CSV table of C-alpha atoms and ligand atoms in Angstrom, one decimal:
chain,number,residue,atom,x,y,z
A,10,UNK,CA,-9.6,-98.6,52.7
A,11,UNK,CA,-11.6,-96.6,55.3
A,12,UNK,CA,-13.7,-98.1,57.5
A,13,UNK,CA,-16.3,-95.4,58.3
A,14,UNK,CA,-18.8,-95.3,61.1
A,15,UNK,CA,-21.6,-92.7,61.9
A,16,UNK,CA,-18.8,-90.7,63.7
A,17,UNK,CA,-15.9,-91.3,61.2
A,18,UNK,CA,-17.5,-90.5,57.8
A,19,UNK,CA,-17.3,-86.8,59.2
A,20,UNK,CA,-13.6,-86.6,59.7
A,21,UNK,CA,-13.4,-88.2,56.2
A,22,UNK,CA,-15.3,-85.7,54.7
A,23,UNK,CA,-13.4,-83.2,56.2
A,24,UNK,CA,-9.9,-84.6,54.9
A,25,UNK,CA,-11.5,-84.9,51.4
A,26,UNK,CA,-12.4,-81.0,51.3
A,27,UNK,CA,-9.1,-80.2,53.3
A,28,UNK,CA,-7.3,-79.1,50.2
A,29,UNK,CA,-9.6,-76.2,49.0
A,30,UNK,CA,-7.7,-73.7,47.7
A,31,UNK,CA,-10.3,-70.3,49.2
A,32,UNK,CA,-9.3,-70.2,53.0
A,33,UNK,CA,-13.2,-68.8,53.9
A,34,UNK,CA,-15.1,-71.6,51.4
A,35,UNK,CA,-12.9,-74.2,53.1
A,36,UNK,CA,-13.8,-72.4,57.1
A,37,UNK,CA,-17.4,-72.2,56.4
A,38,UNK,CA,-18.1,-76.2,54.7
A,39,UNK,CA,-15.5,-77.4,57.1
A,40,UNK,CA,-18.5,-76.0,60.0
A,41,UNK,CA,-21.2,-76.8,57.9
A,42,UNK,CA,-20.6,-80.8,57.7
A,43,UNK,CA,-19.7,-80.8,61.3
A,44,UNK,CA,-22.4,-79.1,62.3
A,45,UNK,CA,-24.6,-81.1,60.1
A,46,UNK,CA,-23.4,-84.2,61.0
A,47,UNK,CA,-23.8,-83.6,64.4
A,48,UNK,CA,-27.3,-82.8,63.8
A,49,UNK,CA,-28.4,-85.8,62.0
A,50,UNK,CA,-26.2,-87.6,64.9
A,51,UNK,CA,-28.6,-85.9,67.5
A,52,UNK,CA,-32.1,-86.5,66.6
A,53,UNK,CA,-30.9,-90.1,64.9
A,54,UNK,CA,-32.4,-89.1,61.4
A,55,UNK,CA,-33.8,-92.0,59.5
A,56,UNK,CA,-33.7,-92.9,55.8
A,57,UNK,CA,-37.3,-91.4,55.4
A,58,UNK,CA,-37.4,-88.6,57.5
A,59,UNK,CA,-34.0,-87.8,55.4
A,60,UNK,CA,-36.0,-88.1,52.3
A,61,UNK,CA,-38.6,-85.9,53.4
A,62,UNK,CA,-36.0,-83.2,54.3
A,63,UNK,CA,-34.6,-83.7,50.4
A,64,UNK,CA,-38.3,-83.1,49.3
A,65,UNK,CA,-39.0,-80.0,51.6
A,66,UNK,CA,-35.8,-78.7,50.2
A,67,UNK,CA,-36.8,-79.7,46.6
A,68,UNK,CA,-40.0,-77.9,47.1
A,69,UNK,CA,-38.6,-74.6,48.3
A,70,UNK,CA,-36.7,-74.4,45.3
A,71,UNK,CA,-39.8,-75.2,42.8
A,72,UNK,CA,-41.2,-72.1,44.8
A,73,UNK,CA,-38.4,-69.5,43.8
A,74,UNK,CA,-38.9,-67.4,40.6
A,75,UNK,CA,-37.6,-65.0,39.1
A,76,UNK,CA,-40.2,-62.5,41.6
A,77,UNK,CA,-40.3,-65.0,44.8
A,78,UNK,CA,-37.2,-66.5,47.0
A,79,UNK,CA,-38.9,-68.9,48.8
A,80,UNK,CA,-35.2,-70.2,50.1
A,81,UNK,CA,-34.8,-66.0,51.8
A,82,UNK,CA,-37.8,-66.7,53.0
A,83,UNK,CA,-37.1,-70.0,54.7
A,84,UNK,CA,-34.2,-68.3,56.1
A,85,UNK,CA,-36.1,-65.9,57.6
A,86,UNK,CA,-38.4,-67.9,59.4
A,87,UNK,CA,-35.7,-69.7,60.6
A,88,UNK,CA,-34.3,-66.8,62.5
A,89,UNK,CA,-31.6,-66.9,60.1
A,90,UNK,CA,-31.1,-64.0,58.6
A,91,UNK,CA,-31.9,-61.9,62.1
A,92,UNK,CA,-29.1,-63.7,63.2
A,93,UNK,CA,-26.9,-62.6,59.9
A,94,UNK,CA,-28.5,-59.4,60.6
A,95,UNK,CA,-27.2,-59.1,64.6
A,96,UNK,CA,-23.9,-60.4,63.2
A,97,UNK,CA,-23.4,-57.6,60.7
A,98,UNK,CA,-24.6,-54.8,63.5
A,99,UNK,CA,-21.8,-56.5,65.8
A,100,UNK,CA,-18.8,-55.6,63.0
A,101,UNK,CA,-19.9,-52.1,62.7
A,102,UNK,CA,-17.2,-50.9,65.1
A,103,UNK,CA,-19.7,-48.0,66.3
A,104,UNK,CA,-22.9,-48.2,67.9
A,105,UNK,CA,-25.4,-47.6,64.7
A,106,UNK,CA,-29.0,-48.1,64.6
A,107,UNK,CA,-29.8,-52.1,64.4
A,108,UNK,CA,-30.5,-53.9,61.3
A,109,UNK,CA,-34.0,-55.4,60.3
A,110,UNK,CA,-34.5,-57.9,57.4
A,111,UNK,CA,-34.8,-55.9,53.7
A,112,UNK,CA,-38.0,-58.6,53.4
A,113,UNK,CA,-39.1,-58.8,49.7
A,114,UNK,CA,-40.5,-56.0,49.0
A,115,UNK,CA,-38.0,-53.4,48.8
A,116,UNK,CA,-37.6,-52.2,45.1
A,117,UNK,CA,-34.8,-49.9,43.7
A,118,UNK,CA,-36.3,-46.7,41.8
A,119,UNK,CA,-38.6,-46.2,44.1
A,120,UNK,CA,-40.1,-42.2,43.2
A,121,UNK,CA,-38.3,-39.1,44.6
A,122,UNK,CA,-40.1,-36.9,47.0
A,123,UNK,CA,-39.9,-33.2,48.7
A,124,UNK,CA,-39.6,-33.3,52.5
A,125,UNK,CA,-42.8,-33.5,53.8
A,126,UNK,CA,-44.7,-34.8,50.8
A,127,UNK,CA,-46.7,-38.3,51.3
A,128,UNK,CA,-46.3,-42.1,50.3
A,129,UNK,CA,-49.2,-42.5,50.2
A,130,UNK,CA,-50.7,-41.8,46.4
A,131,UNK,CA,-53.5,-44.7,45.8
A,132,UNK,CA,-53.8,-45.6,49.1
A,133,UNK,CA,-55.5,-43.9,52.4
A,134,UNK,CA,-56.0,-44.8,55.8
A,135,UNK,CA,-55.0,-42.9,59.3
A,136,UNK,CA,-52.6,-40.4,58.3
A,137,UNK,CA,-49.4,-40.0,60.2
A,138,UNK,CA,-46.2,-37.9,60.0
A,139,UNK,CA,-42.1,-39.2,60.6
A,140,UNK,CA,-39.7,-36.9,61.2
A,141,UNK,CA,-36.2,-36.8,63.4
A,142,UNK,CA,-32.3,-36.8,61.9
A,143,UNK,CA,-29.7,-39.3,60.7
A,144,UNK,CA,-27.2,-39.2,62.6
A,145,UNK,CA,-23.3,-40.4,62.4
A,146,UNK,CA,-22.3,-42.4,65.4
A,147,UNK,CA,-20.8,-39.5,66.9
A,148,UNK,CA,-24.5,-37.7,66.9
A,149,UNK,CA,-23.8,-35.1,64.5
A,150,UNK,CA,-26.4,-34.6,61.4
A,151,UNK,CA,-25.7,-36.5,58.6
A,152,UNK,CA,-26.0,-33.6,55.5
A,153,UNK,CA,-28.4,-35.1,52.4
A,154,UNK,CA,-28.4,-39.0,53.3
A,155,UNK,CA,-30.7,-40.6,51.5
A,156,UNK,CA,-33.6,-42.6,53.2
A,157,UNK,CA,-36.0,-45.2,51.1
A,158,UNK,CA,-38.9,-45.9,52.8
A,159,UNK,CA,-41.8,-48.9,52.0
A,160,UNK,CA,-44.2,-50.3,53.4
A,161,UNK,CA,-47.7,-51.8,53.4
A,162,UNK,CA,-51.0,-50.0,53.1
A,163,UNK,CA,-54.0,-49.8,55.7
A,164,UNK,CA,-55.1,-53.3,54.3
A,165,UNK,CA,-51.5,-55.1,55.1
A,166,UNK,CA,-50.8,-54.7,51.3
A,167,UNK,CA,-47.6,-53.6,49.5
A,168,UNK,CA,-47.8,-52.2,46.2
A,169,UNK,CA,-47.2,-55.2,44.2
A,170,UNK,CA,-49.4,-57.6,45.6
A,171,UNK,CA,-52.1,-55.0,44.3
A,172,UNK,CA,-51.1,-53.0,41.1
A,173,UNK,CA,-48.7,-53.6,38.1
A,174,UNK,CA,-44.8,-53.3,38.8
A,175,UNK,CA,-44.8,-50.1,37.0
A,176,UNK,CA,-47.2,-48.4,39.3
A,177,UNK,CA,-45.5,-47.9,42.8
A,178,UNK,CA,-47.4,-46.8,45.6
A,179,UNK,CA,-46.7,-46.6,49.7
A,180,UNK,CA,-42.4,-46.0,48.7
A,181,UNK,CA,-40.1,-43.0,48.3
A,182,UNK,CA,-37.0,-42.2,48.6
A,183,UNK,CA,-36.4,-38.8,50.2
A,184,UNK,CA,-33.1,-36.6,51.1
A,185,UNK,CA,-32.6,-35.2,53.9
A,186,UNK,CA,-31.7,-31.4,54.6
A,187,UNK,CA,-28.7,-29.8,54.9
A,188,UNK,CA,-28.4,-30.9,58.7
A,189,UNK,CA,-29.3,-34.3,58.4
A,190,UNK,CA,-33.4,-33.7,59.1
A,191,UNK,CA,-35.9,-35.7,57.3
A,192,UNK,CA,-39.8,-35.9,57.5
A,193,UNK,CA,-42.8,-37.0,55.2
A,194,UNK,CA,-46.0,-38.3,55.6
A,195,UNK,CA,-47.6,-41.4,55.2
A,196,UNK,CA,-50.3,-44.0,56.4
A,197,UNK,CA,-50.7,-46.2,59.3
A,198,UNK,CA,-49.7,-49.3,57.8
A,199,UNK,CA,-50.9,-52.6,59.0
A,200,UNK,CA,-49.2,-56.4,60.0
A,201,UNK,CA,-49.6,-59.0,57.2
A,202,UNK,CA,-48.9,-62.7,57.1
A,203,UNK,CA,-45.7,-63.3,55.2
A,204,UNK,CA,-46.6,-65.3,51.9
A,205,UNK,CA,-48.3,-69.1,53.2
A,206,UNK,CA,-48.8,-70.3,50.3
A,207,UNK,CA,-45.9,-72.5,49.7
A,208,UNK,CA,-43.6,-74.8,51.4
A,209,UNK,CA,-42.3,-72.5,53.9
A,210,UNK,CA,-45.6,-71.6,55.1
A,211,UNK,CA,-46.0,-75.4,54.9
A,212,UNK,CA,-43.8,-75.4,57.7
A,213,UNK,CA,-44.9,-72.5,59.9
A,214,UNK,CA,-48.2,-73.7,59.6
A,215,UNK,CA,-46.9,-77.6,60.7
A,216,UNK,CA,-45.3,-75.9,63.8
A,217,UNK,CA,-48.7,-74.2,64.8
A,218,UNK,CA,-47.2,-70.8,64.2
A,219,UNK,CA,-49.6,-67.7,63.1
A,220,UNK,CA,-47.4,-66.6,60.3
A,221,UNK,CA,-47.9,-62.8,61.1
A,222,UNK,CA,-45.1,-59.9,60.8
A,223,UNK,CA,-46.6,-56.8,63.3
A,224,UNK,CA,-46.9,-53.5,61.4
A,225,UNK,CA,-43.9,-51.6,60.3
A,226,UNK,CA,-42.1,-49.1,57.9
A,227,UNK,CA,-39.0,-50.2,56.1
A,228,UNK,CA,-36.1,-48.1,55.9
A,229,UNK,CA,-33.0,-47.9,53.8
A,230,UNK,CA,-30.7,-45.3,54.5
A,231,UNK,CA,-27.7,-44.1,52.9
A,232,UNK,CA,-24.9,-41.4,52.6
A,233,UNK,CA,-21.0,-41.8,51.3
A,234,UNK,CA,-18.5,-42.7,53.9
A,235,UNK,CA,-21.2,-44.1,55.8
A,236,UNK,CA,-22.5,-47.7,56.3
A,237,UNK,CA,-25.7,-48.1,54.6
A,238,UNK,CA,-28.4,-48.8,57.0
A,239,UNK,CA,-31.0,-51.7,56.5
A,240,UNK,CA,-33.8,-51.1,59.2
A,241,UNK,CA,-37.4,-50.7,59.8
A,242,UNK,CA,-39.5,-49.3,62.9
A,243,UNK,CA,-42.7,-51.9,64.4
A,244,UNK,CA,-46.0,-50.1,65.7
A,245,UNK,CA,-45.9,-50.9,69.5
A,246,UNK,CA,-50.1,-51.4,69.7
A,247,UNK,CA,-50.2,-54.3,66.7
A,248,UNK,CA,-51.0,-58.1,68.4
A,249,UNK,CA,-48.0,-59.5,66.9
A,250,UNK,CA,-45.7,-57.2,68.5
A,251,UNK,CA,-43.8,-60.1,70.6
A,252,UNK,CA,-43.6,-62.9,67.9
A,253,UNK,CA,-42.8,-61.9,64.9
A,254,UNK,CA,-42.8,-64.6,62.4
A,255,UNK,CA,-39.2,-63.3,60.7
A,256,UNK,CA,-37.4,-61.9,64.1
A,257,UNK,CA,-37.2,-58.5,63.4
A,258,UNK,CA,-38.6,-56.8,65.7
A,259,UNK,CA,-36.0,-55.4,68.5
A,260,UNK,CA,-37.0,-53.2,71.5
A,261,UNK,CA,-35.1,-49.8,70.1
A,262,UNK,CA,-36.8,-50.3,66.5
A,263,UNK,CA,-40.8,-49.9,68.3
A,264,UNK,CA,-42.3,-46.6,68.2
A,265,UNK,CA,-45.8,-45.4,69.1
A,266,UNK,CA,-47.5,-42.8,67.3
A,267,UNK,CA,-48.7,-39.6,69.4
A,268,UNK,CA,-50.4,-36.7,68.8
A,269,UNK,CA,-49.0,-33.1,70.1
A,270,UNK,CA,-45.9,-34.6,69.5
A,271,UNK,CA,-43.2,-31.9,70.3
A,272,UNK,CA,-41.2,-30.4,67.2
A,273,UNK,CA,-43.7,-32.5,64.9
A,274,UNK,CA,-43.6,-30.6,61.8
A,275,UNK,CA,-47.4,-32.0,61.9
A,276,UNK,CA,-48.7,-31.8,65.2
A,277,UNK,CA,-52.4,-32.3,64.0
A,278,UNK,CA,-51.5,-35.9,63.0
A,279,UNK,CA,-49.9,-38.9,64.4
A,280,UNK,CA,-46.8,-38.4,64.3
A,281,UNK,CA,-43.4,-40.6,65.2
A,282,UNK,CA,-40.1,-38.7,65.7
A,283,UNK,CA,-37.1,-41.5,65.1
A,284,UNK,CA,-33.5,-40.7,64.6
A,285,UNK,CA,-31.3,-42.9,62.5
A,286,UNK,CA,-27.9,-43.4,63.8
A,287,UNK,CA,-25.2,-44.9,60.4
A,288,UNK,CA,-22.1,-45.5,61.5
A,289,UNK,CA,-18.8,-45.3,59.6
A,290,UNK,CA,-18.3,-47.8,56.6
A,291,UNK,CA,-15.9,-50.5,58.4
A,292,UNK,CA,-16.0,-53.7,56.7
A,293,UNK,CA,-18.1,-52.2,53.5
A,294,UNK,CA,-20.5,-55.3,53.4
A,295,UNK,CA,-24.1,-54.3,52.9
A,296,UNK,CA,-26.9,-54.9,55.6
A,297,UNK,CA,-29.4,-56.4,52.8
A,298,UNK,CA,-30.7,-59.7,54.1
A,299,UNK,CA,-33.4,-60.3,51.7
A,300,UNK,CA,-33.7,-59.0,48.6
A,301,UNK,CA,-35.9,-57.4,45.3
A,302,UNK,CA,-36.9,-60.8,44.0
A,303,UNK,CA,-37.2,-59.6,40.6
A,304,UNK,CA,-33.2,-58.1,40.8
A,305,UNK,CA,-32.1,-61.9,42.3
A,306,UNK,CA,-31.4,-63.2,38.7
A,307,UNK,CA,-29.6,-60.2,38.0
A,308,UNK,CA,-25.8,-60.0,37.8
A,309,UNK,CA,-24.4,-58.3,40.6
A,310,UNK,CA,-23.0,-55.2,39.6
B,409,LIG,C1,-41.1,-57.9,55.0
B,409,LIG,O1,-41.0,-57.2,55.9
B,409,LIG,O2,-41.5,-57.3,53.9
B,409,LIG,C2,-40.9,-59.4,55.0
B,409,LIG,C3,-39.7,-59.9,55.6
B,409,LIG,C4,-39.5,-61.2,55.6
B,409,LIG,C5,-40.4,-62.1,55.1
B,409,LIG,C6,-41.6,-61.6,54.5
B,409,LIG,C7,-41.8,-60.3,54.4
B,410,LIG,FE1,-42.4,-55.6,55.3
């Protein structure tokens, strides 16, 4: 018979799950009970405040459905998956463009374009022009990659908080030329609060947080042999530049619009010149932290 104290019961726990068979399910609850354990240890956490834990937890999973993963987004406001994020970018091998969170938003089958053709097709606001190259790590032009591009309109909106699924608006997916270039045209897009209407935003609001993600343009960028890029560029001039709600804004992923901009296919609008850098596939995991809600109940295929 054990006789289990606050700092036993966690050496218990680990000899009960010491026999489990998958060496990486066994590495990563053996750190999770210690690490939990040591955190209830820490701030001494009482039978209630437990019990309020088990009902924020509860509630976060009342919020998910088959369009909304309020547990993603719990994640993300815990810095977590910016840290999952940083951790994938460190096992590239090569020095790629950093990661940025997916977010929820991102759809698959977003509509084709040309080069150069717009985003924007129910929407309209400041117009502005991207252009620049994928690159491989080595700086040579990646030929044809694929870049998906989302992102809200002039009112902070995305596409499905406004219309019906079927109607997609502010998204494309776009191939680049033969020498890697890409450029289309869009709309200044602007910040948004992530969704505050349940549990998590509960919680930001608790901790006196504004619950605001600065403006930015998703990106999801693709070509064979080639790790796919997750990413997304912030506008340097919106207020929430600094504190993102979500983490995921880093210094090299800010751009500010300009006009005149040299080699701006464009140079009579705003335009923003970025180039992508993929580097090689090296442990073939995918960047997406976050996900298309309505794809969450699917399979994986
Ligand atoms: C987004 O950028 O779309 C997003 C990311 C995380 C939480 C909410 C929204
Ligand atoms: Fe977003």
């Amino acid at each position: 018979m054990q006789d289990l104290d606050q700092y036993t019961v966690t050496d218990a726990t680990l000899a009960q799950m010491a026999q489990t068979p998958n060496p990486r399910l066994r590495e990563i609850m053996d750190a999770a009970v210690r690490h939990l354990h040591a955190f209830a240890r820490e701030v001494s956490l009482t039978p209630a405040e437990w019990l309020a834990g088990m009902k924020f937890l509860t509630a976060v999973g009342h919020a998910c459905t088959p369009f909304r993963q309020e547990f993603i987004l719990l994640s993300d406001v815990l810095g977590l998956s910016s840290l999952v994020n940083a951790m994938h970018d460190a096992r590239a091998g090569e020095d790629g463009t950093q990661t940025s969170l997916l977010g929820p938003f991102y759809r698959e089958a977003a509509p084709s374009h040309a080069l150069g053709e717009s985003i924007a097709g129910l929407s309209s606001g400041e117009e502005m022009v991207l252009f620049g190259n994928v690159l491989d790590a080595a700086g040579r032009g990646v030929p044809h990659a694929s870049v998906q591009v989302w992102q809200t309109n002039a009112e902070g909106l995305y596409d499905l908080q406004l219309h019906e699924p079927e109607q997609m608006d502010m998204r494309g997916c776009f191939a680049c030329d033969g020498s890697g270039a890409y450029h289309f045209r869009t709309i200044r897009p602007r910040g948004y609060m992530i969704p505050m209407d349940g549990p998590v935003g509960g919680l930001v609001q608790a901790q006196r947080r504004h619950g605001y993600r600065p403006a930015h343009i998703h990106f999801l960028i693709g070509a064979p042999g080639h790790r796919e890029l997750v990413t997304a560029l912030y506008l340097a001039d919106d207020a929430h530049i600094d504190s993102d709600t979500v983490f995921g804004v880093s210094q090299a992923l800010v751009v500010r619009p300009s006009l005149d901009l040299a080699g701006s296919p464009r140079p009579d609008l705003a335009s923003i010149r970025y180039d992508f850098r993929l580097s090689r596939t090296a442990d073939g995991g995918s960047g997406r932290v976050g996900a298309d809600p309505s794809k969450i109940l699917e399979p994986a295929p």
